[in-house]
Every structure is written in structure tokens, then in C-alpha cells.
Coordinates of C-alpha atoms in Angstrom, one line a residue:
M11 CA -12.1 0.0 -9.6
Q12 CA -15.4 1.0 -11.1
N13 CA -16.4 4.2 -12.9
A14 CA -18.0 7.0 -11.0
Q15 CA -21.1 7.0 -13.3
G16 CA -24.0 4.7 -12.5
P17 CA -24.5 1.6 -14.6
G18 CA -28.2 2.2 -15.5
L19 CA -30.2 -0.7 -16.9
A20 CA -28.8 -3.1 -19.3
G21 CA -30.6 -3.4 -22.6
P22 CA -31.4 -6.7 -24.3
S23 CA -28.8 -8.4 -26.3
N24 CA -29.0 -11.2 -28.8
D25 CA -25.3 -11.9 -28.6
K26 CA -24.3 -13.0 -25.1
P27 CA -20.7 -14.3 -25.1
H28 CA -20.0 -17.0 -22.6
Y29 CA -16.9 -17.2 -20.4
D30 CA -15.7 -19.8 -18.0
I31 CA -14.5 -17.0 -15.7
V32 CA -15.0 -13.2 -15.7
V33 CA -12.7 -11.1 -13.5
I34 CA -14.0 -7.6 -12.7
G35 CA -11.0 -5.3 -12.0
T36 CA -7.4 -5.5 -13.3
G37 CA -5.4 -4.4 -10.3
P38 CA -2.9 -6.8 -8.6
A39 CA -5.7 -9.2 -7.5
G40 CA -7.7 -9.2 -10.8
R41 CA -4.6 -9.4 -13.0
R42 CA -3.2 -12.4 -11.1
A43 CA -6.6 -14.1 -11.0
A44 CA -7.3 -13.7 -14.7
I45 CA -3.8 -15.0 -15.8
Q46 CA -4.0 -17.9 -13.4
A47 CA -7.4 -18.8 -14.7
A48 CA -6.2 -18.6 -18.3
K49 CA -3.2 -20.8 -17.6
G50 CA -5.7 -23.4 -16.5
G51 CA -7.1 -23.5 -20.0
K52 CA -10.3 -21.6 -19.4
R53 CA -11.9 -18.9 -21.5
V54 CA -11.3 -15.8 -19.4
A55 CA -12.4 -12.1 -19.6
A56 CA -11.1 -9.3 -17.5
V57 CA -13.2 -6.2 -17.2
D58 CA -12.0 -2.7 -16.4
R59 CA -12.3 0.9 -17.7
Q60 CA -10.3 1.6 -20.8
R61 CA -8.1 4.1 -19.1
Y62 CA -7.8 2.2 -15.9
V63 CA -6.2 -1.0 -16.8
G64 CA -3.9 -2.0 -13.9
G65 CA -6.4 -0.7 -11.4
Q66 CA -6.0 1.6 -8.4
A67 CA -2.5 0.3 -7.6
V68 CA -1.1 1.4 -11.0
H69 CA -3.0 4.6 -11.4
R70 CA -3.7 6.1 -8.0
G71 CA -2.1 4.0 -5.3
T72 CA 1.1 1.9 -5.0
I73 CA 2.9 2.7 -8.2
P74 CA 2.3 6.5 -8.5
S75 CA 2.9 7.2 -4.8
K76 CA 6.1 5.2 -4.6
T77 CA 7.3 6.7 -7.9
L78 CA 6.6 10.2 -6.5
R79 CA 8.6 9.3 -3.4
E80 CA 11.6 8.2 -5.5
A81 CA 11.4 11.3 -7.6
V82 CA 11.4 13.5 -4.4
I83 CA 14.4 11.6 -3.0
H84 CA 16.2 12.2 -6.3
V85 CA 15.5 15.8 -7.1
T86 CA 15.9 17.0 -3.5
G87 CA 19.2 15.2 -3.0
I88 CA 18.1 14.3 0.5
G89 CA 20.3 11.2 0.6
Q90 CA 23.5 13.1 -0.1
R91 CA 23.1 16.0 2.4
S92 CA 25.2 14.2 5.1
F93 CA 28.1 14.6 2.6
Y94 CA 27.4 17.9 0.9
G95 CA 25.5 19.9 3.5
E96 CA 21.8 20.6 4.3
S97 CA 21.6 23.1 1.5
Y98 CA 22.5 20.5 -1.2
R99 CA 19.9 20.1 -4.0
V100 CA 19.9 18.3 -7.3
M101 CA 17.2 20.7 -8.6
A102 CA 16.7 24.2 -7.1
D103 CA 13.1 24.8 -8.2
V104 CA 11.2 21.6 -8.2
T105 CA 7.6 21.6 -9.5
M106 CA 4.8 19.1 -9.5
H107 CA 5.3 18.8 -13.2
D108 CA 8.9 17.6 -12.6
L109 CA 7.7 15.0 -10.1
L110 CA 4.6 13.8 -12.0
L111 CA 6.5 13.5 -15.3
R112 CA 8.4 10.5 -13.9
T113 CA 5.2 9.1 -12.4
A114 CA 3.3 9.2 -15.7
Q115 CA 6.1 7.4 -17.4
V116 CA 6.2 4.6 -14.8
V117 CA 2.4 4.3 -14.8
Q118 CA 2.3 3.9 -18.6
A119 CA 5.0 1.3 -18.4
E120 CA 3.0 -0.7 -15.9
V121 CA -0.2 -0.4 -18.0
D122 CA 1.8 -1.8 -20.9
V123 CA 3.0 -4.7 -18.7
V124 CA -0.5 -5.6 -17.6
R125 CA -1.9 -5.4 -21.2
D126 CA 0.9 -7.6 -22.5
G127 CA 0.3 -10.1 -19.8
F128 CA -3.3 -10.4 -20.8
L129 CA -2.4 -10.7 -24.5
R130 CA 0.2 -13.4 -24.0
N131 CA -2.1 -15.5 -21.8
D132 CA -5.2 -15.1 -24.1
V133 CA -7.2 -13.1 -21.5
E134 CA -9.8 -11.1 -23.3
L135 CA -9.8 -7.5 -22.0
L136 CA -13.3 -5.9 -22.0
N137 CA -13.2 -2.1 -21.6
G138 CA -16.2 -0.9 -19.6
V139 CA -18.0 -0.8 -16.3
A140 CA -19.6 -4.1 -15.2
H141 CA -22.6 -4.9 -13.0
F142 CA -24.7 -8.0 -12.3
V143 CA -27.9 -8.6 -14.2
D144 CA -28.4 -11.9 -12.5
P145 CA -26.1 -14.3 -10.6
H146 CA -24.4 -15.4 -13.9
M147 CA -25.0 -12.5 -16.3
L148 CA -23.1 -9.3 -16.4
A149 CA -23.8 -6.1 -18.3
I150 CA -20.7 -4.2 -19.4
H151 CA -21.1 -0.5 -20.2
T152 CA -18.6 0.5 -22.8
E153 CA -18.1 4.0 -24.3
N154 CA -20.7 3.4 -27.0
S155 CA -22.9 0.4 -26.0
I156 CA -23.9 -2.1 -23.4
I157 CA -23.0 -5.8 -23.9
E158 CA -24.1 -8.7 -21.8
V159 CA -21.9 -11.7 -21.0
R160 CA -22.6 -14.9 -19.2
A161 CA -20.0 -16.4 -16.8
D162 CA -19.8 -19.7 -15.0
K163 CA -17.7 -18.1 -12.3
V164 CA -17.0 -14.4 -11.4
I165 CA -14.1 -13.0 -9.5
L166 CA -14.7 -9.5 -8.0
A167 CA -11.4 -7.6 -7.7
T168 CA -12.8 -4.0 -7.9
G169 CA -10.4 -2.6 -5.3
S170 CA -11.2 0.4 -3.1
S171 CA -11.5 4.1 -3.0
P172 CA -10.7 6.7 -0.3
S173 CA -13.3 7.3 2.4
R174 CA -14.8 10.8 2.1
P175 CA -16.8 11.9 5.1
A176 CA -19.9 13.8 4.0
H177 CA -19.3 16.8 6.2
I178 CA -15.8 17.5 4.8
P179 CA -15.8 19.9 1.8
F180 CA -13.7 18.1 -0.7
D181 CA -13.0 20.2 -3.8
Q182 CA -10.0 18.2 -5.0
E183 CA -8.0 21.4 -5.1
R184 CA -7.7 22.7 -1.5
V185 CA -9.3 19.8 0.3
V186 CA -8.3 16.5 -1.3
D187 CA -8.2 12.8 -0.6
S188 CA -5.2 10.5 -1.3
D189 CA -6.2 10.2 -5.0
G190 CA -6.5 14.0 -5.4
I191 CA -3.1 14.7 -3.9
L192 CA -1.6 13.4 -7.2
D193 CA -3.5 16.0 -9.2
L194 CA -2.2 19.1 -7.3
P195 CA -1.1 21.7 -9.9
R196 CA 1.7 23.0 -7.7
I197 CA 3.6 22.0 -4.6
P198 CA 1.9 23.7 -1.6
K199 CA 3.8 25.7 0.9
S200 CA 1.9 24.1 3.7
L201 CA -0.1 20.8 4.0
T202 CA -2.3 19.3 6.7
V203 CA -2.6 15.6 6.6
V204 CA -5.6 14.2 8.5
G205 CA -5.0 10.5 9.2
G206 CA -1.8 9.0 10.5
G207 CA -2.2 5.6 8.9
I208 CA 0.2 4.2 6.3
I209 CA -1.0 6.4 3.4
G210 CA -1.1 9.6 5.4
T211 CA 2.3 9.1 7.0
E212 CA 3.9 8.3 3.7
Y213 CA 2.6 11.5 2.0
A214 CA 3.4 13.6 5.1
S215 CA 7.0 12.3 4.9
I216 CA 7.2 12.8 1.1
F217 CA 6.0 16.4 1.2
A218 CA 8.1 17.3 4.2
T219 CA 11.2 16.2 2.3
L220 CA 10.2 18.7 -0.4
G221 CA 10.3 21.5 2.2
V222 CA 6.6 21.7 2.7
A223 CA 5.4 22.7 6.2
V224 CA 3.4 19.6 7.2
T225 CA 1.0 19.1 10.0
L226 CA 0.0 15.5 10.7
I227 CA -3.2 15.0 12.7
D228 CA -4.6 11.6 14.0
G229 CA -7.1 10.7 16.7
R230 CA -4.8 7.9 17.9
K231 CA -2.0 8.7 20.3
E232 CA 0.4 6.4 18.6
L233 CA 1.6 6.6 15.0
L234 CA 1.4 3.4 13.0
D235 CA 0.3 1.1 15.8
I236 CA 1.3 -2.0 13.7
V237 CA 4.9 -0.9 13.9
D238 CA 7.3 -2.0 16.7
E239 CA 7.4 0.7 19.3
E240 CA 11.2 1.4 19.0
I241 CA 10.9 1.7 15.2
G242 CA 7.8 3.9 15.6
E243 CA 9.7 6.2 18.0
A244 CA 12.6 6.4 15.5
L245 CA 10.2 7.4 12.7
K246 CA 8.6 10.1 14.9
F247 CA 12.0 11.5 15.8
R248 CA 13.0 11.6 12.1
M249 CA 9.7 13.3 11.1
R250 CA 10.1 16.0 13.7
E251 CA 13.7 16.5 12.4
D252 CA 12.1 17.0 9.0
G253 CA 9.9 19.7 10.4
I254 CA 6.6 17.8 10.6
T255 CA 4.3 18.9 13.4
M256 CA 2.4 16.0 14.8
R257 CA -0.9 16.4 16.6
L258 CA -1.6 12.9 17.9
G259 CA -4.6 12.1 20.0
H260 CA -6.6 14.9 18.4
R261 CA -9.8 14.5 16.3
V262 CA -10.8 16.7 13.5
E263 CA -14.3 18.2 13.8
N264 CA -14.5 20.0 10.4
V265 CA -12.7 21.8 7.7
E266 CA -13.6 25.4 6.9
F267 CA -12.2 28.2 4.7
D268 CA -10.7 31.4 5.9
P269 CA -11.3 34.8 4.1
R270 CA -8.4 34.1 1.8
G271 CA -9.9 30.8 0.7
R272 CA -7.4 28.7 2.6
P273 CA -8.6 25.5 4.3
V274 CA -8.7 25.6 8.1
T275 CA -8.7 22.3 9.9
V276 CA -10.8 22.6 13.1
L277 CA -10.1 20.1 15.9
E278 CA -12.6 19.0 18.6
T279 CA -10.5 21.0 21.1
G280 CA -11.1 24.2 19.1
A281 CA -7.6 24.4 17.9
R282 CA -7.3 25.5 14.2
T283 CA -4.6 24.7 11.6
V284 CA -4.4 26.8 8.5
S285 CA -2.6 25.4 5.4
D286 CA -2.7 25.7 1.6
V287 CA -4.0 22.1 1.2
V288 CA -5.7 19.6 3.4
M289 CA -5.3 15.9 2.6
Y290 CA -7.9 13.6 4.2
S291 CA -6.7 10.0 4.6
I292 CA -8.9 8.1 7.0
G293 CA -9.3 4.7 5.4
R294 CA -10.7 3.2 2.3
R295 CA -14.0 1.7 1.1
G296 CA -14.5 -1.3 -1.1
A297 CA -15.5 -0.3 -4.6
T298 CA -18.7 -2.3 -4.8
G299 CA -21.3 0.5 -5.3
L300 CA -21.7 0.0 -9.1
L301 CA -21.8 -3.8 -9.1
N302 CA -25.5 -4.1 -8.5
L303 CA -24.8 -6.9 -6.0
D304 CA -28.5 -7.2 -5.2
A305 CA -29.2 -8.7 -8.6
A306 CA -26.7 -11.5 -7.8
G307 CA -28.2 -12.0 -4.3
L308 CA -25.1 -10.5 -2.6
A309 CA -24.6 -7.6 -0.3
A310 CA -21.7 -5.5 0.9
D311 CA -21.2 -4.1 4.5
D312 CA -21.3 -0.5 5.5
R313 CA -17.7 0.0 4.2
G314 CA -18.4 -1.6 0.8
R315 CA -16.6 -4.8 1.6
V316 CA -17.7 -8.3 0.6
K317 CA -17.6 -11.2 3.0
V318 CA -15.7 -14.3 1.9
N319 CA -14.7 -17.7 3.2
K320 CA -11.2 -19.1 3.3
F321 CA -11.4 -20.0 -0.4
F322 CA -12.4 -16.4 -1.2
Q323 CA -15.9 -17.5 -2.1
T324 CA -18.8 -15.1 -1.3
E325 CA -22.2 -16.4 -0.2
L326 CA -22.6 -17.6 -3.8
E327 CA -20.1 -20.4 -4.4
H328 CA -19.5 -19.4 -8.0
V329 CA -18.7 -15.7 -7.1
Y330 CA -15.3 -14.9 -5.5
A331 CA -13.9 -11.7 -4.1
V332 CA -10.3 -10.7 -3.6
G333 CA -8.1 -7.8 -2.7
D334 CA -9.1 -4.5 -1.1
V335 CA -12.8 -5.3 -1.7
I336 CA -12.7 -7.9 1.1
G337 CA -10.8 -5.7 3.6
Q338 CA -7.6 -6.1 5.5
P339 CA -4.7 -6.6 4.9
A340 CA -5.4 -4.7 1.7
L341 CA -1.8 -4.9 0.5
A342 CA -1.0 -5.1 -3.2
S343 CA 1.3 -8.1 -2.7
T344 CA -1.3 -10.0 -0.6
S345 CA -4.1 -9.0 -3.0
A346 CA -2.2 -10.5 -5.9
E347 CA -1.8 -13.8 -4.0
Q348 CA -5.5 -13.8 -3.1
G349 CA -6.3 -13.5 -6.8
R350 CA -4.1 -16.4 -7.7
L351 CA -5.5 -18.6 -5.0
A352 CA -9.1 -17.8 -5.8
A353 CA -8.6 -18.6 -9.4
R354 CA -7.0 -21.9 -8.4
H355 CA -10.0 -22.8 -6.3
A356 CA -12.3 -21.8 -9.2
L357 CA -10.3 -24.2 -11.4
G358 CA -10.7 -27.0 -8.9
L359 CA -7.1 -26.9 -7.8
D360 CA -5.7 -26.8 -4.3
C361 CA -6.0 -23.4 -2.5
P362 CA -3.5 -23.2 0.4
S363 CA -4.0 -20.6 3.0
I364 CA -1.9 -17.4 3.0
D365 CA 0.8 -17.3 5.7
D366 CA -0.2 -15.1 8.7
E367 CA 3.2 -13.5 8.8
L368 CA 2.8 -11.1 6.0
P369 CA 5.7 -8.7 5.0
I370 CA 4.7 -5.1 5.2
G371 CA 6.5 -2.1 3.6
I372 CA 5.8 1.5 4.6
Y373 CA 7.3 4.0 2.2
T374 CA 8.1 6.9 4.4
I375 CA 11.5 8.5 4.1
P376 CA 13.4 6.5 5.2
E377 CA 11.2 3.4 4.7
I378 CA 10.0 0.9 7.2
A379 CA 9.5 -2.8 6.8
L380 CA 8.3 -5.5 9.2
V381 CA 7.3 -9.2 9.4
G382 CA 6.4 -11.3 12.4
K383 CA 5.8 -10.2 16.0
T384 CA 6.6 -6.9 17.6
E385 CA 8.1 -6.6 21.1
E386 CA 4.7 -5.3 22.3
E387 CA 2.8 -8.3 20.9
L388 CA 5.3 -10.8 22.5
T389 CA 5.0 -9.0 25.8
M390 CA 1.2 -9.1 25.8
E391 CA 1.4 -12.9 24.9
G392 CA 3.8 -13.4 27.8
A393 CA 6.3 -15.0 25.5
A394 CA 10.0 -15.0 26.3
Y395 CA 12.1 -13.2 23.7
E396 CA 15.4 -11.5 23.1
S397 CA 16.4 -8.9 20.6
G398 CA 19.5 -8.2 18.5
V399 CA 19.9 -4.7 17.0
A400 CA 22.2 -3.3 14.3
R401 CA 22.4 0.3 13.4
Y402 CA 23.3 1.5 9.9
K403 CA 26.0 3.8 11.3
E404 CA 27.8 0.5 12.3
I405 CA 27.5 -0.8 8.7
A406 CA 30.0 0.3 6.0
R407 CA 27.2 0.5 3.5
G408 CA 25.4 3.0 5.6
A409 CA 28.4 5.2 5.7
I410 CA 28.9 4.9 2.0
I411 CA 25.4 6.1 1.1
G412 CA 25.1 8.5 4.0
D413 CA 22.5 6.7 6.1
D414 CA 23.5 6.8 9.7
F415 CA 20.0 6.7 11.0
G416 CA 18.8 3.2 10.1
I417 CA 18.0 0.3 12.4
L418 CA 17.5 -3.4 11.9
K419 CA 16.1 -5.4 14.8
L420 CA 15.6 -9.1 15.2
L421 CA 13.4 -10.7 17.8
F422 CA 14.0 -14.4 18.7
D423 CA 13.1 -17.1 21.2
P424 CA 16.0 -17.4 23.7
D425 CA 15.4 -21.1 24.1
T426 CA 14.7 -22.4 20.5
R427 CA 16.6 -19.4 19.0
K428 CA 13.9 -19.2 16.3
V429 CA 13.4 -15.8 14.7
L430 CA 10.1 -14.3 15.7
G431 CA 10.1 -10.9 14.1
V432 CA 12.2 -8.6 11.8
H433 CA 11.8 -4.8 12.0
I434 CA 13.8 -2.4 9.8
F435 CA 13.8 1.4 9.5
G436 CA 16.2 2.8 6.9
N437 CA 17.3 2.7 3.2
Q438 CA 16.2 -0.5 1.3
A439 CA 14.2 -1.7 4.3
S440 CA 11.5 -3.2 2.1
E441 CA 14.0 -5.2 0.0
L442 CA 16.2 -6.2 3.0
L443 CA 13.2 -7.5 4.9
H444 CA 12.8 -10.6 2.7
I445 CA 16.0 -12.2 3.9
G446 CA 14.6 -12.3 7.4
Q447 CA 11.2 -13.3 6.1
A448 CA 12.7 -16.3 4.3
V449 CA 14.6 -17.5 7.4
M450 CA 11.5 -17.1 9.6
Q451 CA 9.2 -19.1 7.3
L452 CA 11.8 -21.8 6.9
G453 CA 12.0 -22.1 10.7
G454 CA 15.5 -20.7 10.9
T455 CA 17.3 -19.5 14.0
I456 CA 19.3 -16.4 15.0
D457 CA 22.4 -18.6 14.4
Y458 CA 21.8 -18.5 10.7
F459 CA 22.7 -14.8 10.6
V460 CA 25.7 -15.3 12.9
E461 CA 27.2 -18.1 10.8
T462 CA 26.3 -16.8 7.3
I463 CA 28.8 -14.8 5.3
F464 CA 27.2 -11.7 3.7
N465 CA 28.8 -9.6 1.0
Y466 CA 30.7 -6.6 2.2
P467 CA 29.8 -3.8 2.1
T468 CA 26.0 -4.4 2.0
F469 CA 23.0 -3.6 4.1
A470 CA 22.4 -7.3 4.4
E471 CA 25.5 -7.4 6.7
A472 CA 23.3 -5.7 9.3
Y473 CA 21.6 -9.1 9.9
K474 CA 25.0 -10.5 11.0
V475 CA 25.6 -7.6 13.3
A476 CA 22.1 -7.9 14.8
G477 CA 22.5 -11.6 15.2
L478 CA 25.8 -11.3 17.0
N479 CA 24.3 -8.6 19.2
G480 CA 21.4 -10.9 20.2
V481 CA 23.5 -14.0 20.8
N482 CA 26.0 -12.0 22.9
K483 CA 23.1 -11.0 25.1
L484 CA 22.3 -14.6 25.7
I485 CA 25.9 -15.3 26.6
R486 CA 26.0 -12.5 29.1

């Protein structure tokens, strides 16, 4: 992602290094693109800010938020309370410093991994902020100078940043976005989360586990509409059990401050919610504002996104764009694959399309994972289906770790018996999902789970229980 300062005008340079491919951004998409291009024998440069190697995913998104979640689960002892009582804690007085210490260590480890990958593959890392001078020339603003480089091909992987409505008084202390939530000096006693998408729901769940009084507000009447309805209902039940107040179907009009300086979230209905901190999480914008796209003959839409074809080429065939900067699905895993495929196409190699059935992990507490169709989608399509369900309380592994809440659901065609969807809510859901994903993509049937022997005790055994449940429905 690019720096917050404008690029200015590039000065003349007598020394203009030439690269076969320049990748702007070193997040999952840029990192994978640069290394793939270098493995093709090309001279490759990757451009990013010196303190931002690894991109948004490493510094403000996927890695820190998921590390924070793991730290919260550990220090609160939430997973052990079914054994030792609701008052059980690993640490009595948890601070943001305690939580972010772990986050900082993991972030630094990931930065080292990214740098090492570039070094081992002879990718030249240029520290600075890049913008176009013309379709093939880039100016890179370093800390002390401006350098110009020429590139045969350019891959844009600048990521995204949180959307920040102009009428909301962000001060990154009392009113924050999903980046600023990681900079809070202390754990608030109360938190209002505006936006019930993946990011908002994850943070609401994380802070509620810490004992924070959380209010979650979203203009939509359903939480996480990409999730199977039964799984979504289980999540809402769990969130209410954790003390989260949900105001779904309500839109926020403004945020004000009361006489004590506390933010007050004002709804269109006139209702008001007072809290220590408000986190606004209502989508993200492509980070293209500093690229000077006009100089290359390109343009972004009103959300900063760049349009591409199936090969990730922009309107200029030598300029590619991948990751969050091109919009949905905007997943770190998918972005990385887009980067790899774009680089392959730039190298003149085959560029197969990405499978439509993408695995999705949502890191609430417990986590959610899904791939394939939901019951609602199959119903709307008029497709026949049957379901098989296993509950963690039926699985020995669930009893061992104290998770009696989890669910694994399989959807399958009753005639062909092919698996159509896998939906999981519970511990290790994002890991467990890939068993079902592999079976689906290989054209497997529900019978695979019935006939396969799984290690005991494991969560994977839930697949067998769900398979038997589904097949038994067919028999009946």
C-alpha cells in the first residue's frame, strides 16, 4: 500500500535502471507476483515503503488481527472455561501491551520471511513510494531522493485501505477505522462497531471475548450474508451469549461527542449509543490514489479499484493489477494466486482461471469457514440437495478441548451424491475446511466421508459423522 504523502513531481535522472517487471506493493499479491516473475529468469524489482514490506496483510490486516485473536484466546482462557468455570483466566489484568507484544513479534517474523524470499530469488527491493511518469517509467520517492526506473511490464499490487466517510470525525483515538483499532493505548470498556462485515464481526467477537461491552451496528438485517443461514444463526446466538448487542437493519447517521468526550453513535432512527471507542468498518478502497494513473493512461473507479481482464491486464496490456486493488474477493489467499497467475501471463506462460469455489475463513471466536454453495443459494437455484450435519459435542475431540458448540455441515446432490458445499463453525474450522474443499474440487461424493477412516480423536472425524447423517437421510 502506498504512503499517505503525495508523490510530487519526479525530477530528471541520468541513471534510469531498466527492469523486465516492476511490482508495486509487497503484500500477498505483490510478493507472489515478484517471486514468480524472478523464477522465470527476469530482472524484477518490488517497490514498497521501507517499513511496510509485506503490505497491509502483514502490518494492518490479516496477520496482526489474527495474531491478536490468538492472543486474546490464550490470555483469557476462553477455551478452558467449560472445564474450570466462567471465572477462569490465564491473566487477570490483560492490557493492550500484552496483546500487541505477540502481534509485533509475529509481524516482524513475517517481514523477515518476505525479505528473505526476495533475497533468495534475486528480487530487488526498492524502498519508496512509486508513481507513473509515463506508461513505462516510474518515479520512486525514497527517504532522500527520487529515482526513475523503466519497466517493460508493471504489476500493481498496492492493496487497499479502510473507507472513511468524510462526515465521520475520525481521530484514531476515540473514533477509529480497522487500522486504528490496533493502535489503541488501552482496552476500552465499551466499543461500538459500525459494519457487520467480516472485519467488523471479527473485531466485535475478539473484544467481546476480552469482556468489552460491544455493540455491533449494520444497515443489513442479516449478519454475514455470504454465510449459510444455519451457521449465521449459530454465530449470532454465540455473540449474544458473549454479551454483544446487535442492532441489525439500522443505519448510522453520524458520530458525535458527549460532554465527557465520549463518542456517541447516532442512528437514523434517533437512537444513540455511547461508548469509549467507535470502530468504523464499512468496506475498503483500492490504494491507487498515489499512483498517478493518468500519466499511464489508466483510471480507477470511485472506490479506487482498477478494472482488469481475465488475465489481470488493465486497459494497457503491459500493466497488470492484482489483489484488493481490483476488488472482490479481496482475500489474502486469492490475492496471492492472482499475483502468481498475472506474473505467469506476463512471462508468456499459461494463466489458468481461479476456481469459483473459493475457501473463505472468518476469524470470529469460534471461527467460521465455508466453500461452495449455501442452502439458500441451492434453494434459489431450484437445485435438489440434502444435508449431513455433525456437532462437535458428538465428537470426542470436541469434548477434549471443551468445544461443544461447533457444527460441520455438508451439502450434497441426492442423485449424484457429489458434495456441493461445506460449512463449519467451531474450533479449527479454517483448517478443517480444506478436507472438504479437496473432495469437492476432485468431484468427490458424500460416500468418501462415509467410507474413509479418520484418525480418532480428531475434528476431521466430524466429516464421517456428517456423511453418515446425510446418507441415512437418503435411506429413510
